[in-house]
Coordinates of C-alpha atoms and ligand atoms in Angstrom, one line a residue:
E1 CA 86.2 96.0 70.6
R2 CA 86.1 93.8 73.7
P3 CA 86.1 90.3 72.5
D4 CA 86.7 88.6 75.8
A5 CA 84.8 91.0 78.1
L6 CA 82.3 88.4 79.0
R7 CA 84.7 85.6 79.8
R8 CA 84.6 85.2 83.6
D9 CA 87.9 83.3 84.0
L10 CA 89.3 85.5 86.8
V11 CA 86.5 85.1 89.3
G12 CA 87.9 85.2 92.9
R13 CA 91.5 85.9 91.7
K14 CA 93.4 88.8 93.3
I15 CA 95.3 90.8 90.7
L16 CA 97.5 93.8 91.3
V17 CA 98.1 96.2 88.4
S18 CA 100.4 99.2 88.3
A19 CA 99.8 101.8 85.7
G20 CA 100.8 105.3 84.6
G21 CA 104.0 107.2 85.1
T22 CA 106.0 108.3 88.1
R23 CA 107.3 111.8 88.7
E24 CA 110.6 112.5 90.6
P25 CA 110.7 116.0 92.2
L26 CA 113.6 118.3 91.6
D27 CA 112.3 121.3 93.5
P28 CA 108.9 122.4 94.7
V29 CA 107.7 123.1 91.1
R30 CA 109.6 120.7 88.9
F31 CA 110.0 117.0 88.3
L32 CA 111.5 114.4 86.0
G33 CA 108.6 112.5 84.4
N34 CA 107.7 110.5 81.4
R35 CA 105.0 110.3 78.7
S36 CA 103.1 107.2 80.0
S37 CA 99.4 107.7 79.5
G38 CA 98.4 104.8 81.8
K39 CA 96.0 103.6 79.1
Q40 CA 97.3 100.1 78.7
G41 CA 97.5 99.4 82.5
Y42 CA 94.0 100.8 83.0
A43 CA 92.7 98.7 80.2
I44 CA 94.1 95.6 81.8
A45 CA 92.8 96.5 85.3
R46 CA 89.3 97.2 83.9
L47 CA 89.1 94.0 81.8
A48 CA 90.5 91.9 84.7
A49 CA 87.7 93.2 86.9
Q50 CA 85.1 92.5 84.1
R51 CA 86.5 89.0 83.9
G52 CA 85.8 88.6 87.6
A53 CA 89.1 89.5 89.3
E54 CA 89.5 91.4 92.6
V55 CA 91.7 94.1 91.2
T56 CA 93.9 96.6 93.0
L57 CA 95.1 99.3 90.7
I58 CA 98.2 101.3 91.8
A59 CA 98.1 104.4 89.6
G60 CA 100.7 107.1 88.9
Y61 CA 100.2 110.0 86.6
T62 CA 98.0 109.3 83.6
A63 CA 96.4 111.2 80.7
D64 CA 93.4 112.2 82.9
L65 CA 91.9 108.7 82.9
A66 CA 88.8 108.1 85.0
D67 CA 89.2 105.5 87.8
P68 CA 87.8 102.3 86.5
A69 CA 84.6 101.4 88.4
A70 CA 84.5 98.7 91.0
L71 CA 88.1 98.4 91.9
E72 CA 90.5 99.7 94.5
V73 CA 92.7 102.5 93.3
I74 CA 95.8 103.5 95.2
R75 CA 97.5 106.7 94.1
I76 CA 101.3 107.1 94.0
R77 CA 103.6 109.9 92.8
T78 CA 107.2 108.8 92.9
A79 CA 109.0 105.5 92.1
G80 CA 109.7 105.2 95.8
E81 CA 106.0 105.5 96.7
L82 CA 105.2 103.0 93.9
K83 CA 107.6 100.5 95.3
E84 CA 106.2 100.8 98.8
A85 CA 102.6 100.4 97.6
V86 CA 103.5 97.4 95.2
D87 CA 105.5 95.6 97.8
K88 CA 102.6 95.9 100.3
A89 CA 99.8 94.9 97.9
A90 CA 101.8 92.1 96.3
V91 CA 101.6 90.0 99.4
A92 CA 97.9 89.2 98.7
A93 CA 98.1 89.2 94.9
E94 CA 98.1 86.0 92.9
A95 CA 99.3 88.0 89.8
V96 CA 101.1 91.2 89.6
V97 CA 101.1 93.2 86.3
M98 CA 103.7 96.0 86.3
A99 CA 102.5 98.2 83.5
A100 CA 103.7 101.4 85.3
A101 CA 106.4 103.5 83.6
V102 CA 108.8 103.8 86.5
A103 CA 111.4 106.5 86.5
D104 CA 114.8 104.8 86.4
F105 CA 116.5 107.7 88.2
R106 CA 115.6 110.5 90.6
P107 CA 117.3 113.8 91.3
S108 CA 119.8 113.0 94.1
T109 CA 118.6 115.9 96.1
I110 CA 115.3 117.8 96.1
A111 CA 115.8 121.6 96.5
D112 CA 113.7 123.1 99.3
S113 CA 113.0 126.2 97.3
K114 CA 112.7 126.8 93.6
I115 CA 116.0 126.6 91.7
K116 CA 116.7 130.1 90.2
K117 CA 118.7 131.3 87.3
G118 CA 121.8 133.3 88.2
A119 CA 125.0 132.8 90.1
D120 CA 123.9 129.6 91.9
E121 CA 122.3 127.9 88.9
P122 CA 123.2 124.3 88.4
D123 CA 124.7 123.1 85.1
T124 CA 124.0 119.4 85.8
I125 CA 121.4 117.4 87.8
P126 CA 122.9 114.6 89.8
L127 CA 120.8 111.5 89.6
T128 CA 120.4 108.4 91.7
R129 CA 119.1 105.1 90.4
N130 CA 115.7 104.0 91.6
E131 CA 115.2 100.4 92.8
D132 CA 113.9 98.0 90.3
I133 CA 110.4 97.1 91.6
L134 CA 109.8 94.2 89.2
A135 CA 113.1 92.6 89.8
G136 CA 112.5 93.0 93.6
L137 CA 109.2 91.1 93.3
V138 CA 110.9 88.3 91.5
R139 CA 113.6 88.2 94.1
S140 CA 111.0 88.2 97.0
R141 CA 109.1 85.4 95.4
R142 CA 112.3 83.4 94.9
D143 CA 113.1 83.9 98.6
G144 CA 109.7 82.6 99.5
D145 CA 108.3 85.9 100.7
L146 CA 105.4 86.0 98.2
P147 CA 103.7 82.6 98.5
N148 CA 100.5 83.7 96.9
T149 CA 102.0 85.3 93.8
S150 CA 102.3 82.8 91.0
V151 CA 102.4 85.2 88.0
I152 CA 104.6 88.3 87.6
V153 CA 104.2 90.3 84.4
G154 CA 106.5 93.0 83.1
F155 CA 106.2 95.5 80.3
A156 CA 108.9 96.8 78.0
A157 CA 108.9 99.5 75.4
E158 CA 111.8 98.8 73.1
T159 CA 113.3 100.2 70.0
G160 CA 116.0 98.6 67.9
D161 CA 119.5 100.1 68.0
A162 CA 123.1 99.3 67.1
H163 CA 123.1 96.5 69.6
G164 CA 120.1 94.6 68.3
D165 CA 116.5 94.7 67.2
V166 CA 113.4 95.0 69.4
L167 CA 113.1 91.3 70.0
T168 CA 116.7 90.8 70.9
H169 CA 116.5 93.5 73.5
A170 CA 113.2 92.2 74.8
R171 CA 114.6 88.6 75.2
S172 CA 117.5 89.8 77.2
K173 CA 115.2 92.0 79.3
L174 CA 113.0 89.1 80.1
A175 CA 116.0 87.0 81.2
R176 CA 117.4 89.9 83.3
K177 CA 114.1 90.6 85.0
G178 CA 113.1 87.0 85.7
C179 CA 109.4 87.7 85.3
D180 CA 107.0 85.1 83.9
L181 CA 105.7 87.2 81.0
L182 CA 107.1 90.2 79.3
V183 CA 104.7 92.4 77.2
V184 CA 106.8 94.1 74.6
N185 CA 105.7 97.2 72.8
A186 CA 107.7 98.1 69.7
V187 CA 108.1 101.8 70.0
G188 CA 109.1 104.3 67.3
E189 CA 107.5 107.2 65.6
G190 CA 103.8 107.4 66.7
K191 CA 103.8 104.1 68.4
A192 CA 102.8 103.1 72.0
F193 CA 103.0 106.4 73.8
E194 CA 99.8 108.5 73.9
V195 CA 98.1 106.6 71.1
D196 CA 95.4 104.0 71.3
H197 CA 97.2 101.2 69.5
N198 CA 100.3 99.1 70.1
D199 CA 102.1 96.3 68.5
G200 CA 104.6 94.0 69.9
W201 CA 105.2 90.5 71.4
L202 CA 104.3 88.5 74.5
L203 CA 107.4 86.7 75.7
G204 CA 107.1 83.9 78.2
A205 CA 109.8 82.6 80.6
D206 CA 109.1 79.2 79.1
G207 CA 110.5 80.5 75.8
S208 CA 107.1 81.1 74.1
E209 CA 106.9 84.1 71.8
T210 CA 103.6 85.4 70.6
A211 CA 103.2 88.3 68.2
L212 CA 100.6 90.9 69.4
E213 CA 99.3 92.3 66.2
Y214 CA 98.2 95.8 65.8
G215 CA 95.1 96.3 67.8
S216 CA 93.4 98.4 70.4
K217 CA 94.7 98.6 74.0
A218 CA 91.5 96.7 75.0
L219 CA 92.5 93.9 72.6
M220 CA 96.0 93.9 73.9
A221 CA 94.7 93.7 77.4
S222 CA 92.6 90.6 76.5
R223 CA 95.7 88.9 75.0
V224 CA 97.8 89.7 78.1
L225 CA 95.0 88.4 80.4
D226 CA 94.6 85.2 78.3
A227 CA 98.3 84.5 78.8
L228 CA 98.1 85.4 82.5
V229 CA 95.1 83.2 83.1
S230 CA 96.8 80.2 81.5
L231 CA 99.8 80.7 83.7
L232 CA 97.6 81.1 86.8
E233 CA 95.7 77.9 85.9
R234 CA 99.1 76.1 85.6
G235 CA 99.9 77.5 89.1
G236 CA 102.6 79.8 87.8
A237 CA 105.6 79.5 85.4
Ligands
LIG1 N1 110.3 98.6 86.3 C1 110.3 98.5 87.7 N2 111.1 99.3 88.4 C2 112.0 100.2 87.8 C3 112.0 100.2 86.4 C4 111.2 99.4 85.7 O1 109.5 97.8 88.2 N3 112.7 100.9 88.6 C5 109.5 97.7 85.5 C6 108.5 98.4 84.6 O2 107.2 98.6 85.3 C7 108.3 97.4 83.5 C8 109.6 96.6 83.5 O3 110.3 96.9 84.7 O4 107.3 96.4 83.8 C9 110.5 97.1 82.4 O5 110.8 98.4 82.4 P1 111.9 99.0 81.5 O6 112.0 100.5 81.7 O7 111.6 98.6 80.1 O8 113.2 98.2 82.0 P2 114.5 98.7 82.6 O9 115.1 97.5 83.4 O10 114.4 100.0 83.4 O11 115.4 98.9 81.3 P3 115.8 100.2 80.5 O12 117.2 100.5 80.8 O13 115.6 99.7 79.0 O14 114.8 101.3 80.8
LIG2 CA1 113.5 101.9 82.5

């Protein structure tokens, strides 16, 4: 179902979408990775192009997704490469959608040769925090370095825990990141990762909270783009 596929409300708009997961190498054959399929980000990139946008897709590792037709695709492997590519492409973008699943940490050192069992085997893997790309974009814009970028969209996959429910965590993430829109997927058993359906919320920096009812990733994409378009038309949040 692609209810808004024919709406041409993004003609001439430059949109940057990141999608898929990053992999952080540990040695020549191993990495730290995540289960992102890239499907949600690809759906947004594809639909934005159908709605007329000039889309740049920065893609990490995905579940074997075909490159969407008629848009520029830049491949990245690590969070560091993703940051470099996003920072470069964001300069021209009017809206940035950070759907990529960015590794929060990388192994502090990458072994030159394969790590072997035996006397020298490690019992822990020291990790170093990766830079927060989304927060960096928000900072750059605040500092006046992204004059073209009026909309910055973040994603969050959240579960409830002892400190609060999904919405509570999502509201504080939106405040912490400072983006204009946060797309929140409620994750739990069988939800969000590697499946074709999501549910969650769209939280706006203006305090708006819209439920995203259970639907396909194409439908989710159209909801996200509807919200993005209305922010773009208002000239940003
Ligand atoms: N993100 C990013 N750079 C990072 C980590 C995350 O740009 N190093 C972006 C993601 O692309 C996403 C948003 O930030 O749009 C939220 O990611 P998430 O992992 O939910 O946020 P974190 O701040 O890493 O919080 P957590 O500790 O819950 O993982
Ligand atoms: Ca994270």
